[in-house]
PDB file of C-alpha atoms in Angstrom:
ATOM      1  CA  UNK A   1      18.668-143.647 -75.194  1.00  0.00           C
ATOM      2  CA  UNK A   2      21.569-145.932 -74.182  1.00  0.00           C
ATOM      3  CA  UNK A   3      21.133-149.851 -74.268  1.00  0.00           C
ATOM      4  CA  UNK A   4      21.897-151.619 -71.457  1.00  0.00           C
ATOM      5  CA  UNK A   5      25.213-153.579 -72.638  1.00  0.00           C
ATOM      6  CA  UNK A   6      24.919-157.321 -73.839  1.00  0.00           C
ATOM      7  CA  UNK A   7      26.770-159.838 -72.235  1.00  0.00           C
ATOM      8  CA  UNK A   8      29.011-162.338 -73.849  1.00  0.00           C
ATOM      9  CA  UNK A   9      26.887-165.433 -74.634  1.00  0.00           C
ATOM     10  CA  UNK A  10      29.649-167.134 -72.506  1.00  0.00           C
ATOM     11  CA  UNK A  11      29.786-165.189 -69.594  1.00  0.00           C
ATOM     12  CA  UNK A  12      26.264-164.985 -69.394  1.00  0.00           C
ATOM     13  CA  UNK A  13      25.932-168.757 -69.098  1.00  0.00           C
ATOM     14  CA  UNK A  14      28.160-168.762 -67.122  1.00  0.00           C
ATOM     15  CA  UNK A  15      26.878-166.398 -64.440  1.00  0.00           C
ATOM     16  CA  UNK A  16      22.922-166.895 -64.948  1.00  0.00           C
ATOM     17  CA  UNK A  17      23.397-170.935 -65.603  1.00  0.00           C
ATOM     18  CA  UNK A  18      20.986-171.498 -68.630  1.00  0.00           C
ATOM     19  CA  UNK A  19      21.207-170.772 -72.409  1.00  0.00           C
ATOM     20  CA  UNK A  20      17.494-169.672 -72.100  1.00  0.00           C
ATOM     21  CA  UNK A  21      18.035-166.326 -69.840  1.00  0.00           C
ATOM     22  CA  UNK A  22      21.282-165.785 -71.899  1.00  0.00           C
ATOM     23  CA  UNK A  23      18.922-166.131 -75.706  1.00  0.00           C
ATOM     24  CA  UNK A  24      16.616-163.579 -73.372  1.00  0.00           C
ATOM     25  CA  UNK A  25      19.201-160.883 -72.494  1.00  0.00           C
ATOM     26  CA  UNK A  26      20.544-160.703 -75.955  1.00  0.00           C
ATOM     27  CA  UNK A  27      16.930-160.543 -77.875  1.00  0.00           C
ATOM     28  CA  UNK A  28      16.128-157.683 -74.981  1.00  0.00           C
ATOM     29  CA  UNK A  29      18.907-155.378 -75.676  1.00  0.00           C
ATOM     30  CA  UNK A  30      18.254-155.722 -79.321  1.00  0.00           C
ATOM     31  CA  UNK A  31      15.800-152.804 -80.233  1.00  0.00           C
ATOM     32  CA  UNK A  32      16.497-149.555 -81.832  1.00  0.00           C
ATOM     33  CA  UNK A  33      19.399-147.105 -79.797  1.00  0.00           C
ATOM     34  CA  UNK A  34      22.829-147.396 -79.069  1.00  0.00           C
ATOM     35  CA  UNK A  35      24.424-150.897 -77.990  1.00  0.00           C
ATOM     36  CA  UNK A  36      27.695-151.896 -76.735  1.00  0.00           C
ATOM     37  CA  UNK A  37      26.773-155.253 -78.074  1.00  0.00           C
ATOM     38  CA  UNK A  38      29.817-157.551 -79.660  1.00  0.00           C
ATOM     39  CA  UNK A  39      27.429-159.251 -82.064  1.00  0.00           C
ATOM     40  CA  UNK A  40      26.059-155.893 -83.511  1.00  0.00           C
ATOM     41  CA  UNK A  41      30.222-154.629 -83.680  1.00  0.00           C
ATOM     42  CA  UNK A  42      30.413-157.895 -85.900  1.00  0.00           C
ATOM     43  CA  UNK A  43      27.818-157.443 -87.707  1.00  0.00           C
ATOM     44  CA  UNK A  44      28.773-153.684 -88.262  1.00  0.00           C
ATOM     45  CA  UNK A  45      32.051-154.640 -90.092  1.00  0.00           C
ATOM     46  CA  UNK A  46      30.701-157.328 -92.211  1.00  0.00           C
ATOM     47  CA  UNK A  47      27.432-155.197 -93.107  1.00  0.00           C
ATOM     48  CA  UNK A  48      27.357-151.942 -95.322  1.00  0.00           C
ATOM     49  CA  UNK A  49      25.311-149.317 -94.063  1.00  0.00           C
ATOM     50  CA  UNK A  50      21.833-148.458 -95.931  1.00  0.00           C
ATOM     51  CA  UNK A  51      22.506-145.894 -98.731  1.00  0.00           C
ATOM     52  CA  UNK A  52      22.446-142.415 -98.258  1.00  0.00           C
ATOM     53  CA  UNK A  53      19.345-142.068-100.312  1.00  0.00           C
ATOM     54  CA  UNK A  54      17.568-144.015 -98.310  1.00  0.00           C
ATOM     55  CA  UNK A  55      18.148-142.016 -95.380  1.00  0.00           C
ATOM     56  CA  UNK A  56      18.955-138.524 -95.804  1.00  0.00           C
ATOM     57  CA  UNK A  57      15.743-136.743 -94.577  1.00  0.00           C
ATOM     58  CA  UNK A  58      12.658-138.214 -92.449  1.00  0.00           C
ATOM     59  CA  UNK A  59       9.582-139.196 -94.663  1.00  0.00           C
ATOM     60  CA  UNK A  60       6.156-138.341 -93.697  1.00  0.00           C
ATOM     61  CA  UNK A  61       4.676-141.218 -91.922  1.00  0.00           C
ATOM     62  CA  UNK A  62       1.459-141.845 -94.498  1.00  0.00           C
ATOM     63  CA  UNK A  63       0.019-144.906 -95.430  1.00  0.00           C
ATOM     64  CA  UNK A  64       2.055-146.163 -98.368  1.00  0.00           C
ATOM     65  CA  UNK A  65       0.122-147.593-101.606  1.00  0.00           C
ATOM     66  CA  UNK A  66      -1.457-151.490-100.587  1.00  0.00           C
ATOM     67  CA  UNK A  67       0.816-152.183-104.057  1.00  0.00           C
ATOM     68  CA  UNK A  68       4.147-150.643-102.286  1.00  0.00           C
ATOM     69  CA  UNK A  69       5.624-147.593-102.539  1.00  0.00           C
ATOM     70  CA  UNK A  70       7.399-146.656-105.903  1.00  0.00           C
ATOM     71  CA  UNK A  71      10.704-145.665-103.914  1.00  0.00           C
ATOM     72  CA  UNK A  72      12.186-147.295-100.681  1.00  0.00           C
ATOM     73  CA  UNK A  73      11.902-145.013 -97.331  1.00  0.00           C
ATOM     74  CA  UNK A  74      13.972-146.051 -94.222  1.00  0.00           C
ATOM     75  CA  UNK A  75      13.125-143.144 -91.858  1.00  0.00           C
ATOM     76  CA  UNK A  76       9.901-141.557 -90.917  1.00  0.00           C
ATOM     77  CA  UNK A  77       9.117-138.495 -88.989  1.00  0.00           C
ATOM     78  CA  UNK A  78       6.399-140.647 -86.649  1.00  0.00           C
ATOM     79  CA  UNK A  79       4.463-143.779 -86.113  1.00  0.00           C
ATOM     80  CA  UNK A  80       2.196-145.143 -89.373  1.00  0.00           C
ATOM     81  CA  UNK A  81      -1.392-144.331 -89.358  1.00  0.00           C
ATOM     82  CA  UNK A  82      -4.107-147.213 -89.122  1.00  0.00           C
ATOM     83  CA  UNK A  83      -3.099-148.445 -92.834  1.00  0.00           C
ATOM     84  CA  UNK A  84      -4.976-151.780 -92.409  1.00  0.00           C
ATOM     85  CA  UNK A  85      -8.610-152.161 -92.776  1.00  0.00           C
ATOM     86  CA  UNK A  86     -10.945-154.547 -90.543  1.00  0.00           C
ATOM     87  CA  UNK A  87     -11.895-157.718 -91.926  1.00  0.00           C
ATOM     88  CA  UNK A  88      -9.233-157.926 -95.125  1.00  0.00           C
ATOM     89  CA  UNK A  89      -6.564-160.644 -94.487  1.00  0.00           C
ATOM     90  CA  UNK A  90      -3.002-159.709 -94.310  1.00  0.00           C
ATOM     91  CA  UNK A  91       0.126-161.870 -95.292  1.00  0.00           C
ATOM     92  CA  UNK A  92       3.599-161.143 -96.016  1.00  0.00           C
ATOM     93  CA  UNK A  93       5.659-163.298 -98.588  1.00  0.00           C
ATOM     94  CA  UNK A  94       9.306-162.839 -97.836  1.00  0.00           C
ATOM     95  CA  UNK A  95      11.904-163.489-100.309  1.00  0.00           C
ATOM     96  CA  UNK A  96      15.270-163.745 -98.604  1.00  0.00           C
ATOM     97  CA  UNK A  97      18.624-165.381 -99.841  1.00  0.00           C
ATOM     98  CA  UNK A  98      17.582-168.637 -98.727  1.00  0.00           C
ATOM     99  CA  UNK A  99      13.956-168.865-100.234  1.00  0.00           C
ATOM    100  CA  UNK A 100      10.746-167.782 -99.962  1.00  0.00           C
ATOM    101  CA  UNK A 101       8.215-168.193 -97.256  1.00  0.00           C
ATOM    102  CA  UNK A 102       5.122-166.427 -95.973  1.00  0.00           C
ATOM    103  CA  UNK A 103       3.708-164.618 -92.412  1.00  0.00           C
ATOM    104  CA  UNK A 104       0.011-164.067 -91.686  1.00  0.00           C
ATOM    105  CA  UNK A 105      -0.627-161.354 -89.553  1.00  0.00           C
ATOM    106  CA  UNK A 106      -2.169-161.374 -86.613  1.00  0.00           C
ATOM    107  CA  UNK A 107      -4.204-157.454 -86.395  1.00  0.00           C
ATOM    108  CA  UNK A 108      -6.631-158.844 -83.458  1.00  0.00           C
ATOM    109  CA  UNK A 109      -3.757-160.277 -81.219  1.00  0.00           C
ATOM    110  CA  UNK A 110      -1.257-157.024 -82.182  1.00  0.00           C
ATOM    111  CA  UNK A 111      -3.119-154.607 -84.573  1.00  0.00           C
ATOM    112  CA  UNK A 112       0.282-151.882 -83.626  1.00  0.00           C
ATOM    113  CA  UNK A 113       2.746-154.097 -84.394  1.00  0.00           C
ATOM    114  CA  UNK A 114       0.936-155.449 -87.801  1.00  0.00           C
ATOM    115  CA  UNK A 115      -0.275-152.379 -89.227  1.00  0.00           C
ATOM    116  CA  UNK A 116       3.815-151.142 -88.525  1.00  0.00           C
ATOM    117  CA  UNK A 117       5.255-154.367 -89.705  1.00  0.00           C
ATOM    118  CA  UNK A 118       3.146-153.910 -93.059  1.00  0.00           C
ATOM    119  CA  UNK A 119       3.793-149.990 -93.484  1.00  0.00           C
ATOM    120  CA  UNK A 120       6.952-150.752 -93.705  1.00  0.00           C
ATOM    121  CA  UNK A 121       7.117-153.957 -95.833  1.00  0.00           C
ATOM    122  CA  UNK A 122       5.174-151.348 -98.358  1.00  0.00           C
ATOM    123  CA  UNK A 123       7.384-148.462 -98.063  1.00  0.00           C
ATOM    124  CA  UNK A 124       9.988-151.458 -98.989  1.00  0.00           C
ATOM    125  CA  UNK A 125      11.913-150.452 -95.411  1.00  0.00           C
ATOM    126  CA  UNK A 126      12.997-154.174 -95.407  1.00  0.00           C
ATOM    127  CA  UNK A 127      14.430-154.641 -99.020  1.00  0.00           C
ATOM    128  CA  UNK A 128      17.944-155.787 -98.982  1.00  0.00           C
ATOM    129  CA  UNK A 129      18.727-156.057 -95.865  1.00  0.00           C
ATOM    130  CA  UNK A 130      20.356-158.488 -93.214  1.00  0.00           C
ATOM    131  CA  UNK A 131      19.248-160.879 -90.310  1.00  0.00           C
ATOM    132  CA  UNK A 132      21.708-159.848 -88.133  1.00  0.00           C
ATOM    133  CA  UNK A 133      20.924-162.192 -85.300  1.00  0.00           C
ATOM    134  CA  UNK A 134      20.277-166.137 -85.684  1.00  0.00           C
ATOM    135  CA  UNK A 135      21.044-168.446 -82.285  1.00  0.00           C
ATOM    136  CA  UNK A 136      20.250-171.757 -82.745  1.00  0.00           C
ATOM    137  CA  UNK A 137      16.911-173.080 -80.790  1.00  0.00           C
ATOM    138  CA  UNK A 138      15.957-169.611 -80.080  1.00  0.00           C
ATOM    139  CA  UNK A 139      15.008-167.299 -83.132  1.00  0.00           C
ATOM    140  CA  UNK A 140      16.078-165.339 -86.389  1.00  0.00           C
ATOM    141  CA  UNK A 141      16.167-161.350 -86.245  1.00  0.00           C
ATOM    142  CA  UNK A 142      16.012-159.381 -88.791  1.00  0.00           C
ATOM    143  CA  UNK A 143      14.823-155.573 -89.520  1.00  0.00           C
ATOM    144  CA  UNK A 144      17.703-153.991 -89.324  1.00  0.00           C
ATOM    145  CA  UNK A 145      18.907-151.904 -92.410  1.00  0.00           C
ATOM    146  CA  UNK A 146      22.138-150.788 -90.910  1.00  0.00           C
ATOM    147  CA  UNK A 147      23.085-154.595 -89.591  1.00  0.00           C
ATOM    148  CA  UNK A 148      23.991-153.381 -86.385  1.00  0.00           C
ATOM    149  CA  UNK A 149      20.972-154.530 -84.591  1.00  0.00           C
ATOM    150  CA  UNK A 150      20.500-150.905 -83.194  1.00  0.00           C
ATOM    151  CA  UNK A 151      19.033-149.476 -86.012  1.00  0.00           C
ATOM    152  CA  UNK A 152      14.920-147.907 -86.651  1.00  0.00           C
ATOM    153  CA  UNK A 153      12.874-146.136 -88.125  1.00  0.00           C
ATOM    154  CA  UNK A 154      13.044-142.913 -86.523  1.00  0.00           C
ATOM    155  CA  UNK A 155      10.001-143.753 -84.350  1.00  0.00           C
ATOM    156  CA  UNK A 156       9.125-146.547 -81.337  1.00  0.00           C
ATOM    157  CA  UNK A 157       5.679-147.944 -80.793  1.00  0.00           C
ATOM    158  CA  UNK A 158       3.537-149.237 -77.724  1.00  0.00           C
ATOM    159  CA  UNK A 159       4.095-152.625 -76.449  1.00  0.00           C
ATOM    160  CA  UNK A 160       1.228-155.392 -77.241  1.00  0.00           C
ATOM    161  CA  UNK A 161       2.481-157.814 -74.773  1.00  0.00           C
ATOM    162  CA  UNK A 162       0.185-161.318 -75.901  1.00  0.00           C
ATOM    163  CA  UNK A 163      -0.604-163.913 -73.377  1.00  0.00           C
ATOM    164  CA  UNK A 164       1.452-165.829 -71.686  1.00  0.00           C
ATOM    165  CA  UNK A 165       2.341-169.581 -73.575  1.00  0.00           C
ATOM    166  CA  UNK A 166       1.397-167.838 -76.798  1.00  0.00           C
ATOM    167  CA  UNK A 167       4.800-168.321 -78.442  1.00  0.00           C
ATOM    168  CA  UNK A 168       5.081-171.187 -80.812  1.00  0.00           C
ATOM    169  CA  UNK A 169       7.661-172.058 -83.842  1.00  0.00           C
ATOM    170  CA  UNK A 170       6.919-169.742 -86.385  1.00  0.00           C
ATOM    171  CA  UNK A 171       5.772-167.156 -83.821  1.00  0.00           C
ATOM    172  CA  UNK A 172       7.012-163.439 -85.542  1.00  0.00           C
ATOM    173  CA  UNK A 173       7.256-160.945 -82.858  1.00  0.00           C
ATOM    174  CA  UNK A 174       8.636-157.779 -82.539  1.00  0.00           C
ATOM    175  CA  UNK A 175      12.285-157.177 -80.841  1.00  0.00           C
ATOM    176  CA  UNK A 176      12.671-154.409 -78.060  1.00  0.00           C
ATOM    177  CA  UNK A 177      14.850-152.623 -75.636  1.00  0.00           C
ATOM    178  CA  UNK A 178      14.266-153.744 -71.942  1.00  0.00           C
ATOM    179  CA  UNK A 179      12.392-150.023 -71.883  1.00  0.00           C
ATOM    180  CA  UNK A 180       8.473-150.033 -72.405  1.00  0.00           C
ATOM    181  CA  UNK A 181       7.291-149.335 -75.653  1.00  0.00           C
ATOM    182  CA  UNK A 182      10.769-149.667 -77.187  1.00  0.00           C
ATOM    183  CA  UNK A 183       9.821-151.775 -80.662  1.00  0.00           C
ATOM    184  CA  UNK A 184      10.817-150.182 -84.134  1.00  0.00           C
ATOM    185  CA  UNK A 185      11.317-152.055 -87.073  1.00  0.00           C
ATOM    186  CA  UNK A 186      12.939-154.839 -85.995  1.00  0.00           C
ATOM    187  CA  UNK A 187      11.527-158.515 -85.258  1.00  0.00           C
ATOM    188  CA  UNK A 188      12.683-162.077 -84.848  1.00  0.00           C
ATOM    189  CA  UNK A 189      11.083-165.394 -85.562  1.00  0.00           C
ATOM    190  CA  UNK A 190      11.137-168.361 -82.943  1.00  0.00           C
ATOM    191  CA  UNK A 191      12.838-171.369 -84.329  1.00  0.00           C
ATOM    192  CA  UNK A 192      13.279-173.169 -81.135  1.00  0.00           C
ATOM    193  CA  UNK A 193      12.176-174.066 -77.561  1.00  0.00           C
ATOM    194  CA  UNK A 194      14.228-171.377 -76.228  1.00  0.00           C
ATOM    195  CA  UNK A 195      12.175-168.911 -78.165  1.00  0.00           C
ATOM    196  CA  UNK A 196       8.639-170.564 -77.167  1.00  0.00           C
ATOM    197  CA  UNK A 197       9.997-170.289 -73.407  1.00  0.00           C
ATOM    198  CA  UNK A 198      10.195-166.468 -73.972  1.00  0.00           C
ATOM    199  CA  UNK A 199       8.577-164.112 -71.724  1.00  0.00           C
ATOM    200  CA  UNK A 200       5.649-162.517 -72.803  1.00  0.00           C
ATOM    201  CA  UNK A 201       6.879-159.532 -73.695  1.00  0.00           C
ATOM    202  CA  UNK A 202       7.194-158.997 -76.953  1.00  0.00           C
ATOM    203  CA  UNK A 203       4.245-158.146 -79.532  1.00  0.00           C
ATOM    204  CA  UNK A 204       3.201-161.467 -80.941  1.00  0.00           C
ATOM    205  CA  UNK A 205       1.792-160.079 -84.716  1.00  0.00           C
ATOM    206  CA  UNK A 206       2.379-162.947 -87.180  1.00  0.00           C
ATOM    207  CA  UNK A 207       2.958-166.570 -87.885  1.00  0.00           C
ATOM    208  CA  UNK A 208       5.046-168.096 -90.619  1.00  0.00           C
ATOM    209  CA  UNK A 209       1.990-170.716 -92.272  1.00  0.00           C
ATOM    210  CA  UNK A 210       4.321-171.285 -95.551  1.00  0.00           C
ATOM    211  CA  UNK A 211       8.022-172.050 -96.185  1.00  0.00           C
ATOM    212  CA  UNK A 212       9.219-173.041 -92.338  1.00  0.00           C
ATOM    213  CA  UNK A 213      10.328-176.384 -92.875  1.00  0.00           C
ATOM    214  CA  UNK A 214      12.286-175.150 -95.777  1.00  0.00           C
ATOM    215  CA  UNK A 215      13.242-171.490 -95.791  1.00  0.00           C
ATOM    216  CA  UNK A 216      13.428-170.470 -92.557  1.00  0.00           C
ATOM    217  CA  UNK A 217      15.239-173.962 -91.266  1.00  0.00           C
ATOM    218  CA  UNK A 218      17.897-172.736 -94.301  1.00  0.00           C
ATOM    219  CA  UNK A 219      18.330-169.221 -92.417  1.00  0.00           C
ATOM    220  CA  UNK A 220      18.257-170.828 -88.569  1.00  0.00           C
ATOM    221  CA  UNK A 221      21.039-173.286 -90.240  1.00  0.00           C
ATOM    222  CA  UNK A 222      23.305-170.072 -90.259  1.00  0.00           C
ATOM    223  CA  UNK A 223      23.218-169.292 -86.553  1.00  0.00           C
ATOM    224  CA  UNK A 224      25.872-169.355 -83.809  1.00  0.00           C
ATOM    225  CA  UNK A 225      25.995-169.049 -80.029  1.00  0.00           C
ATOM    226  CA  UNK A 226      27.189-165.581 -79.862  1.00  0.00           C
ATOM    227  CA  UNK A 227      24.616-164.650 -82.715  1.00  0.00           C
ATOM    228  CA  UNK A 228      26.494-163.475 -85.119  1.00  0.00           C
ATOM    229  CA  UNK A 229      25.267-165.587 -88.389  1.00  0.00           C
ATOM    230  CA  UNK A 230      28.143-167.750 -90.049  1.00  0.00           C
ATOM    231  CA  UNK A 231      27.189-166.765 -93.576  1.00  0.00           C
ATOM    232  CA  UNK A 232      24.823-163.322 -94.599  1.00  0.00           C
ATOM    233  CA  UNK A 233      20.916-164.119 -94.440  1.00  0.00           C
ATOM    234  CA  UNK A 234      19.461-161.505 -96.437  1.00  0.00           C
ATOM    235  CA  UNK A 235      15.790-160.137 -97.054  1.00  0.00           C
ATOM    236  CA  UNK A 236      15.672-159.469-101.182  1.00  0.00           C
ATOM    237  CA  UNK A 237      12.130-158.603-100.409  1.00  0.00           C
ATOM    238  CA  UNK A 238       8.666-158.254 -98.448  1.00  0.00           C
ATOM    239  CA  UNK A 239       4.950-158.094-100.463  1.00  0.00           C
ATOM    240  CA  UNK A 240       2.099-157.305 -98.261  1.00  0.00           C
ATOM    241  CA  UNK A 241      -0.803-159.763-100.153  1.00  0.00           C
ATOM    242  CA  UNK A 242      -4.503-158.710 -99.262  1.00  0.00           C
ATOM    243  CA  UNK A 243      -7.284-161.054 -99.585  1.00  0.00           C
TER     244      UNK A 243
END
């Protein structure tokens, strides 16, 4: 399915009159499909594609070791299974270019969106690969293997829209088409008012409790109006921790 096309940052500011609904239209058209999108061009040339291997064939969509896979997947043949079990504490410790810091997920407030988020951290979906998106006050995207900001994993899942005022810095949501139940692979952290102002519309499944201050203020350093970030902020790697 077609995305709606993005605006320019500028003419979007300059028709709708606030940087908030322009940081909104741009996260909105960022799920998985198609986009005529001039930040995911950019990030197209400076970003290589994921490596053949990686996606040649669809994988079968089964819950992946709690250690991590042995071999990296990238596309799946349908939405993960329940892989997380009730009561067991979930966080992910990211290791990207700029550091290291760590999510908690949230499997009461979004138990699709977590149990997703962690299949793939395990089937090591997000190793090496770019945030493509970073606008100051507003949030840091990532999830993308191809850089473009249209790619997935072959598969969507249902929308967990949280209450509204939920958002907070740190918040880790996932990113969507305007459509319903749009989501993929792809998620953002708020960094900024703009972000906390969101609508409620996108699954709130995590919070960042380590390495904000530090890590993620290194990667939110990198962003630019239009989105586009003005050096590569890279994931090396996500662990799933149990406790």
């Amino acid at each position: 399915t077609a995305l709606r096309p993005t605006p320019r940052t500028a003419d979007v500011r300059r028709t709708l009159g606030t940087t908030l609904v322009a940081a909104a239209l741009v996260l909105g058209a960022c799920g998985d499909g198609d986009t005529d999108d001039p930040a995911a061009t950019a990030a197209t040339a400076a970003t290589a594609a994921t490596d053949d291997a990686d996606t040649a064939a669809p994988a079968s969509a089964d819950c992946p070791p709690a250690g991590g896979a042995d071999t990296r997947t990238t596309t799946f043949d349908a939405p993960p299974p329940e892989c997380l079990v009730d009561g067991v504490t979930y966080q992910a410790v990211v290791t990207t270019n700029t550091g290291e810091f760590t999510i908690e997920l949230d499997p009461e407030q979004a138990p699709v969106a977590a149990n997703n988020f962690a299949f793939l951290a395990r089937n090591l979906y997000y190793d090496d690969t770019p945030c493509h998106r970073i606008i100051p006050s507003f949030v840091v995207q990532c999830g993308d293997p191809t850089g473009t900001g249209t790619g997935g994993p072959g598969y969507t899942i249902v929308d967990e829209p949280p209450p509204a005022g939920e958002y907070q810095l740190g918040s880790v949501a996932m990113a969507k088409r305007p459509d319903p139940d749009s989501a993929g692979s792809q998620f953002f952290i708020i960094i900024g008012p703009s972000g906390e102002a969101l609508p409620p519309e996108y699954a709130l499944f995590g919070q960042v409790v380590d390495g904000f201050d530090t890590t993620v203020a290194a990667m939110a350093a990198a962003g630019t109006p239009d989105g586009v970030p003005s050096e590569p902020i890279r994931i090396e790697s996500i662990r799933i921790v149990e406790s």
